[in-house]
Amino acid sequence: MTLWEGRLGATAHEVMAFTASIGFDRRLAEDDLAGSRAHVRGLGRAGVLAMEEVASLLGALDRVDEELASGSFVFHPEDEDIHTAVERRVTEIEPEVGAKLHTGRSRNDQVATDLRLWARRELLAVAGRVLSLQETLLRRAIEAGDAYLPGYTHMQRAQPVLLSHHLLAHGWALARDVDRLVHSVDRLDVSPLGAGALAGSSLPLDPDGVAEDLGFTGRFENSIDAVSDRDFVVEALFDMALLGVHLSRLGEEIVLWSCEEFGFVVVNDAYATGSSMLPQKKNPDVAELARGKAGRLIGHLTGMLVTLKGLPLAYNRDLQEGTEPLFDAVDQVSGALVALDGLVSTADFVTEKMSEAAAGPQAAAVDLAEWLVAHHVPFRQAHELVGSLVRDSVERGVPLTELVHAHPSLGAEALSVLEPGVAVTRRTSPGGAGPVPFSVQLERFRQRLELDSQRVSHAREHQVRHGSSGAGSAGSGVAASGGGSEAGADCSGR
Ligand code: ARG
């Protein structure tokens, strides 16, 4: 039985197979139930449903919730999507009043509502996982103490930097990801329910009350926009694509640092993989996959933008194509976050190798030039002088220290700048890579992390208060059977 059998003859089998979304949108079950409860209460307040009818429908929805949670809910082959399945079952439980559930509502405003509720919760859970990784980076940065390594530009050794400073560089990029996720959640926090198919309804609906009931900040202003808009999906996909790019860059460095040529890091056995053929291998597959996932995440973003670009208003079935990428992006980025968190948490940094790589006098070339600047030599001249000494050293194979010592404008005092480990301590400017500015940075990072944790937990508490937290309701059981892997992620987040 289809929802349109009054109008159309039987739907071809292949058409159902091609158009159905139940295979993946059953993950929306708890949000669909939350939306239905709010809708039913709204119809009650508006006097469209009698209070007894509201009570029976809410009872039936609770039963569906229990069945979904316990796994006893039986999906039918003709359940095209989660909305149809829930309505079908409610109507089986309460045949009379079940037929009133969809009053003044369309699957168009329904799916938009479900997706917003889902995205609101899951994006904050992703933010929680980002915060965990940031905390790990912070802990590793503190543990790194005064260890230093070469900083690179163009993949050439440039200047020594504290390992802690390098680790927090990744931490700050992630801070922007948390900020973006929180802002995206703020923007998507608008209820589309009450927009109907596209134009609202002749019935006295109460979209404001329904929005409040669902914990949304407000309701849509334009019914056509409400059902057509998937900006929030695009934004979520962008946030996760960029987060994925950040994880990819971190992953790439771990790959690089763990190779024998660098040897800066030894990945813990639990976060490495072996080879089926080469007995000696220890491979950084976690870091590589974290890098690889970025391609997929970027694909989801571009795919969704292309899906939307030619769509006329209002709802078109193309919009259904946004649901799976959204689920997949959350799963993949969550899996990468959790795995990388464990990897970073347990890896051994080989600080002797790092300092050895940064100990050569050339790493302090700019410090020598700046020493000259402090002795009233214009920088351009200082740069040229030091550059020519380096060239001389390379071409004639004479140690740079010897040339510096012998040079009339430099000598023994200048030489001290080139001592291993000295250059990094000379990075004193605010935000710089030396210990003095780093202590300030560390404190600011700590404060920022604390603040962001509070922002994320406040937003999550707000949802819990409005009953769409997912804890203990149909969501968890349904998600597992919905074909969406949870990617090993702790979906309760923080
Ligand atoms: N499964 C559909 C989706 O995800 C629900 C909306 C269907 N609406 C319709 N007019 N066919 O978009």
XYZ file of C-alpha atoms and ligand atoms in Angstrom:
506
model
C 0.000 0.000 0.000
C 1.404 3.390 -0.943
C 0.501 6.804 0.450
C -0.888 7.818 -2.938
C -3.117 4.868 -3.811
C -6.148 7.176 -3.940
C -4.638 8.876 -6.971
C -2.347 6.348 -8.654
C -2.377 2.707 -9.626
C 0.230 0.296 -8.313
C 3.803 1.521 -8.212
C 6.290 -0.635 -10.114
C 8.601 -2.721 -8.011
C 11.714 -1.204 -9.530
C 10.406 2.267 -8.803
C 10.061 1.507 -5.114
C 13.525 -0.032 -5.122
C 14.968 3.027 -6.832
C 13.181 5.730 -4.868
C 12.967 4.262 -1.369
C 15.152 5.823 1.307
C 14.230 3.496 4.175
C 17.576 1.708 3.798
C 19.302 4.729 5.285
C 16.737 7.171 6.662
C 15.676 4.820 9.454
C 18.526 6.526 11.256
C 16.175 9.491 11.503
C 13.630 7.488 13.497
C 14.032 9.162 16.867
C 13.953 12.601 15.275
C 10.934 11.633 13.201
C 9.168 10.565 16.395
C 10.153 13.812 18.129
C 8.768 15.767 15.160
C 5.547 13.764 15.168
C 5.027 14.260 18.894
C 5.460 18.007 18.543
C 3.184 18.074 15.495
C 0.461 16.138 17.314
C 0.663 18.409 20.364
C 0.487 21.413 18.033
C -2.670 20.039 16.371
C -4.095 19.560 19.859
C -3.365 23.148 20.871
C -4.908 24.362 17.621
C -8.077 22.365 18.319
C -7.628 20.302 15.140
C -7.308 17.189 17.295
C -9.269 16.501 20.476
C -7.188 15.991 23.600
C -8.082 12.277 23.718
C -6.886 11.935 20.138
C -3.629 13.633 21.051
C -3.223 11.203 23.941
C -3.861 8.133 21.769
C -1.479 9.312 19.079
C 1.243 10.075 21.621
C 0.676 6.622 23.138
C 1.015 4.991 19.724
C 4.169 7.002 19.015
C 5.625 5.845 22.337
C 4.892 2.271 21.397
C 6.597 2.701 18.037
C 9.530 4.193 19.903
C 9.747 1.147 22.165
C 9.455 -1.250 19.242
C 12.237 0.533 17.388
C 14.435 0.609 20.485
C 13.948 -3.074 21.264
C 14.363 -4.113 17.643
C 10.865 -5.609 17.484
C 9.654 -3.045 14.944
C 8.953 -4.862 11.690
C 9.630 -2.845 8.560
C 7.375 -3.668 5.589
C 8.582 -3.849 2.009
C 6.287 -0.960 1.119
C 7.699 1.317 3.838
C 9.255 3.755 1.447
C 10.916 5.862 4.101
C 10.986 6.276 7.863
C 8.064 8.736 7.804
C 5.876 6.217 5.995
C 6.967 3.376 8.262
C 6.158 5.282 11.464
C 2.794 6.508 10.174
C 1.906 3.031 8.933
C 2.669 1.484 12.323
C 0.876 4.246 14.281
C -2.173 3.586 12.133
C -1.968 -0.142 12.821
C -1.851 0.572 16.549
C -4.569 3.247 16.465
C -6.536 2.698 13.235
C -9.048 5.526 13.723
C -6.906 8.325 15.011
C -3.714 7.172 13.258
C -5.260 8.411 10.034
C -5.098 11.932 11.503
C -1.370 11.953 12.257
C -0.375 13.504 8.942
C -2.975 16.308 9.140
C -1.516 19.594 7.901
C 1.885 18.000 7.350
C 3.878 16.779 4.386
C 6.901 14.538 4.260
C 8.582 17.602 2.769
C 8.486 19.635 5.976
C 8.823 16.431 7.974
C 12.112 15.305 6.430
C 13.541 18.820 6.638
C 12.673 18.841 10.347
C 14.108 15.383 11.009
C 17.354 16.226 9.245
C 17.797 19.444 11.197
C 17.186 17.676 14.491
C 19.628 14.937 13.514
C 22.292 17.348 12.286
C 21.950 19.557 15.371
C 22.709 16.645 17.683
C 25.329 14.887 15.573
C 27.339 17.982 14.662
C 27.670 18.776 18.352
C 28.774 15.188 18.964
C 31.426 15.677 16.255
C 32.474 18.900 17.985
C 32.811 16.876 21.206
C 35.172 14.462 19.473
C 37.215 17.356 18.090
C 37.522 18.727 21.625
C 38.845 15.345 22.814
C 41.541 15.387 20.155
C 42.425 18.962 21.118
C 42.742 17.903 24.741
C 45.086 15.114 23.700
C 47.193 17.558 21.675
C 47.302 19.864 24.692
C 48.448 17.054 26.977
C 51.103 15.935 24.498
C 52.252 19.548 24.093
C 52.690 19.906 27.861
C 54.541 16.585 28.033
C 56.835 17.688 25.194
C 58.438 20.259 27.511
C 61.383 21.987 25.825
C 61.794 19.412 23.018
C 62.305 21.055 19.645
C 62.494 20.042 16.011
C 63.073 21.764 12.707
C 60.105 23.737 11.460
C 59.798 23.329 7.686
C 58.785 25.547 4.815
C 58.690 24.041 1.327
C 59.589 20.801 3.181
C 63.070 22.249 3.762
C 64.397 22.799 7.271
C 63.660 26.408 8.138
C 63.921 27.257 11.855
C 63.847 25.224 15.066
C 60.459 25.258 16.807
C 59.194 23.743 20.043
C 57.427 20.416 19.504
C 54.666 21.719 21.768
C 54.227 24.742 19.488
C 53.987 22.494 16.443
C 51.410 20.244 18.129
C 49.246 23.180 19.137
C 49.338 24.502 15.561
C 47.065 21.541 14.796
C 45.096 22.308 17.959
C 44.270 25.856 16.837
C 43.086 24.676 13.414
C 40.742 22.307 15.227
C 39.518 25.190 17.401
C 38.244 26.873 14.240
C 36.468 23.620 13.337
C 34.660 23.570 16.680
C 33.696 27.201 16.191
C 32.343 26.491 12.714
C 30.353 23.481 13.892
C 28.787 25.457 16.736
C 27.881 28.336 14.394
C 26.422 25.941 11.827
C 24.265 24.431 14.550
C 23.129 27.941 15.549
C 22.127 28.695 11.978
C 20.308 25.420 11.354
C 18.305 25.787 14.544
C 15.118 26.782 12.695
C 11.999 24.634 12.511
C 10.520 23.955 9.055
C 7.547 22.086 10.493
C 4.255 23.653 9.463
C 5.443 24.542 5.977
C 3.492 21.544 4.670
C 4.237 20.440 1.129
C 5.356 23.980 0.268
C 2.655 26.492 1.108
C 1.507 25.981 4.669
C -2.054 24.906 5.385
C -5.661 26.069 5.609
C -5.755 24.479 9.067
C -4.884 26.582 12.109
C -1.371 25.170 12.599
C 0.949 26.489 15.296
C 4.482 26.399 13.823
C 5.785 28.714 16.550
C 4.627 26.413 19.322
C 5.899 23.357 17.456
C 9.296 25.002 16.981
C 9.478 25.768 20.687
C 8.391 22.247 21.577
C 11.282 20.847 19.505
C 13.763 23.219 21.094
C 14.340 25.203 17.907
C 15.163 28.880 18.293
C 12.336 29.770 15.951
C 10.286 28.766 12.936
C 10.673 29.306 9.185
C 9.584 32.648 7.717
C 8.759 31.338 4.244
C 7.163 27.955 3.656
C 8.739 27.490 0.215
C 12.201 28.218 1.557
C 11.554 25.937 4.541
C 11.099 22.816 2.405
C 13.625 23.742 -0.306
C 16.506 24.725 1.918
C 19.394 22.327 2.443
C 21.997 25.012 3.152
C 22.475 23.445 6.553
C 23.469 20.150 4.933
C 25.966 21.945 2.701
C 27.373 23.848 5.666
C 27.660 20.693 7.727
C 29.414 18.962 4.825
C 31.755 21.913 4.440
C 32.558 21.967 8.146
C 33.363 18.286 8.048
C 35.296 18.511 4.781
C 37.532 21.215 6.211
C 37.859 19.335 9.486
C 38.753 16.315 7.351
C 41.409 18.381 5.591
C 42.897 19.321 8.964
C 42.944 15.679 10.026
C 44.481 14.812 6.692
C 47.332 17.262 7.237
C 47.938 15.888 10.714
C 47.794 12.370 9.278
C 50.279 13.287 6.563
C 52.761 14.552 9.141
C 52.448 11.364 11.154
C 53.088 9.334 7.995
C 56.121 11.471 7.252
C 57.474 11.592 10.784
C 57.106 7.840 11.269
C 59.098 6.879 8.182
C 62.686 5.813 8.831
C 64.094 8.825 7.017
C 62.512 11.139 9.592
C 62.112 8.836 12.575
C 60.493 11.607 14.652
C 57.645 9.449 15.898
C 57.024 5.815 16.696
C 53.388 4.858 16.407
C 52.126 2.575 19.161
C 51.593 -1.007 17.958
C 47.891 -0.756 18.777
C 47.559 2.085 16.244
C 49.730 0.564 13.514
C 49.154 -2.256 11.053
C 51.408 -4.917 9.570
C 51.924 -6.339 6.118
C 50.557 -9.623 4.794
C 53.805 -10.272 2.954
C 56.636 -8.230 4.424
C 57.297 -9.462 7.945
C 59.242 -6.407 9.076
C 56.595 -3.808 8.190
C 54.856 -1.481 10.592
C 52.537 0.772 8.656
C 50.776 4.004 9.651
C 47.427 3.023 8.070
C 45.407 5.025 10.599
C 47.176 8.233 9.620
C 46.890 7.356 5.937
C 43.176 6.682 6.162
C 42.640 9.878 8.108
C 44.328 11.544 5.116
C 42.329 9.500 2.631
C 38.931 10.239 4.172
C 39.336 13.912 3.283
C 38.840 13.078 -0.403
C 35.546 11.404 0.340
C 34.390 14.271 2.567
C 35.223 16.838 -0.099
C 33.333 14.654 -2.576
C 30.229 14.773 -0.404
C 30.381 18.570 -0.255
C 30.822 19.064 -3.991
C 28.221 16.394 -4.724
C 25.612 18.148 -2.614
C 26.370 21.553 -4.104
C 25.932 20.107 -7.581
C 22.691 18.403 -6.553
C 21.297 21.737 -5.391
C 22.560 24.067 -8.070
C 19.908 23.480 -10.702
C 16.949 22.733 -8.457
C 13.855 24.868 -8.867
C 11.791 25.647 -5.776
C 10.310 23.972 -3.818
C 10.794 20.314 -2.793
C 12.272 17.983 -5.400
C 13.153 14.385 -4.770
C 16.786 15.177 -5.566
C 16.960 16.555 -2.042
C 16.867 13.029 -0.693
C 20.402 12.669 -2.079
C 21.737 14.843 0.732
C 20.828 12.457 3.522
C 23.376 9.683 2.960
C 26.376 11.989 2.487
C 25.453 13.766 5.711
C 25.322 10.471 7.617
C 28.484 9.212 5.975
C 30.422 12.423 6.614
C 29.560 12.274 10.324
C 30.517 8.582 10.503
C 33.781 8.970 8.612
C 34.999 12.108 10.293
C 34.066 10.631 13.685
C 35.976 7.453 12.958
C 39.023 9.470 11.904
C 38.824 11.692 14.987
C 38.609 8.798 17.416
C 41.407 6.800 15.753
C 43.744 9.790 15.420
C 43.052 10.765 19.012
C 44.227 7.327 20.128
C 47.222 7.456 17.831
C 48.393 10.876 19.015
C 47.677 9.919 22.603
C 49.901 6.829 22.523
C 52.657 7.704 20.031
C 56.268 8.082 21.162
C 57.950 11.261 20.009
C 61.629 10.625 19.372
C 62.874 13.951 20.639
C 66.593 13.110 20.247
C 66.029 12.617 16.511
C 64.120 15.862 16.358
C 66.769 17.955 18.098
C 69.506 16.265 16.090
C 67.713 17.341 12.899
C 67.432 20.900 14.195
C 70.895 21.179 15.730
C 72.900 22.164 12.633
C 74.149 25.778 12.678
C 72.302 26.552 9.430
C 69.002 26.207 11.249
C 69.943 29.367 13.130
C 70.973 31.382 10.070
C 68.262 33.972 10.536
C 69.233 34.311 14.204
C 72.696 35.216 13.096
C 71.244 37.832 10.755
C 69.066 39.144 13.591
C 72.107 39.251 15.876
C 73.685 41.553 13.278
C 70.476 43.631 13.175
C 70.790 44.056 16.943
C 74.299 45.315 16.175
C 72.932 47.963 13.797
C 73.409 46.165 10.486
C 70.418 46.691 8.149
C 68.584 43.395 7.745
C 69.047 43.142 3.979
C 72.822 43.409 4.390
C 72.824 40.982 7.293
C 70.818 38.499 5.213
C 73.314 38.775 2.381
C 76.317 38.381 4.656
C 74.969 35.248 6.361
C 73.751 33.866 3.032
C 77.205 34.207 1.542
C 78.771 32.469 4.567
C 76.342 29.552 4.169
C 77.139 29.357 0.467
C 80.835 29.399 1.217
C 80.400 26.687 3.817
C 78.430 24.489 1.403
C 80.752 25.047 -1.568
C 84.073 24.689 0.228
C 82.936 22.185 2.825
C 84.057 24.386 5.720
C 81.870 24.292 8.856
C 79.685 27.389 9.112
C 80.757 27.836 12.752
C 84.372 28.207 11.642
C 83.497 30.884 9.090
C 81.385 32.777 11.614
C 84.131 32.669 14.179
C 86.662 34.007 11.673
C 84.437 36.792 10.306
C 85.353 40.303 11.538
C 81.714 41.417 11.993
C 80.761 38.212 13.834
C 83.257 36.261 15.958
C 82.853 34.358 19.222
C 79.821 36.241 20.549
C 77.825 35.681 17.373
C 78.863 32.041 17.427
C 76.913 31.432 20.628
C 73.699 31.994 18.668
C 74.498 28.909 16.604
C 74.834 26.559 19.563
C 72.350 23.700 19.346
C 69.124 24.516 21.175
C 69.826 28.235 21.457
C 67.909 29.435 18.399
C 64.571 28.076 19.603
C 64.873 30.015 22.858
C 65.380 33.200 20.835
C 61.837 32.978 19.356
C 60.488 35.554 21.814
C 57.925 37.492 19.762
C 54.238 37.008 20.693
C 52.784 33.840 19.197
C 56.294 32.669 18.283
C 57.778 29.196 18.568
C 59.988 29.695 21.641
C 59.296 28.937 25.305
C 58.528 32.507 26.411
C 55.621 33.209 24.038
C 54.605 29.552 24.157
C 53.735 29.724 27.838
C 51.260 32.506 27.019
C 49.883 30.541 24.075
C 49.482 27.434 26.180
C 47.379 29.310 28.708
C 45.225 30.853 25.984
C 44.731 27.498 24.322
C 43.661 26.021 27.642
C 41.156 28.822 28.172
C 39.820 28.519 24.645
C 39.362 24.765 25.047
C 37.542 25.277 28.324
C 35.266 27.885 26.762
C 34.544 25.768 23.688
C 33.795 22.732 25.860
C 31.264 24.839 27.731
C 29.711 26.127 24.499
C 29.320 22.595 23.182
C 27.960 21.145 26.403
C 25.481 24.012 26.853
C 24.177 23.439 23.360
C 23.896 19.720 24.014
C 22.145 20.214 27.342
C 19.655 22.471 25.608
C 18.778 19.576 23.285
C 18.510 17.058 26.085
C 16.013 19.365 27.791
C 13.945 19.239 24.633
C 13.971 15.483 24.442
C 15.922 15.070 21.240
C 19.142 13.904 22.842
C 18.837 10.388 21.551
C 19.908 8.906 24.869
C 17.945 5.761 25.485
C 15.401 6.381 22.756
C 14.889 4.633 19.463
C 17.924 6.228 17.850
C 20.688 3.984 19.035
C 19.028 0.699 18.150
C 17.822 2.043 14.869
C 21.146 3.526 13.896
C 22.839 0.181 14.296
C 20.365 -1.579 12.043
C 20.149 1.298 9.613
C 23.251 0.374 7.705
C 25.092 3.393 9.041
C 28.243 2.316 10.791
C 29.023 4.309 13.878
C 32.628 4.048 12.801
C 33.714 2.926 16.207
C 32.951 6.359 17.495
C 31.678 7.029 20.941
C 28.472 8.619 19.809
C 27.623 9.955 23.191
C 30.654 12.145 22.539
C 31.842 13.996 25.580
N 12.252 10.293 1.605
C 12.008 11.632 1.219
C 13.291 12.484 1.383
O 14.177 12.070 2.055
C 10.927 12.222 2.049
C 10.157 13.286 1.356
C 9.374 12.701 0.250
N 8.538 13.698 -0.311
C 7.930 13.511 -1.465
N 7.195 14.501 -1.911
N 8.099 12.438 -2.204
O 13.383 13.543 0.837
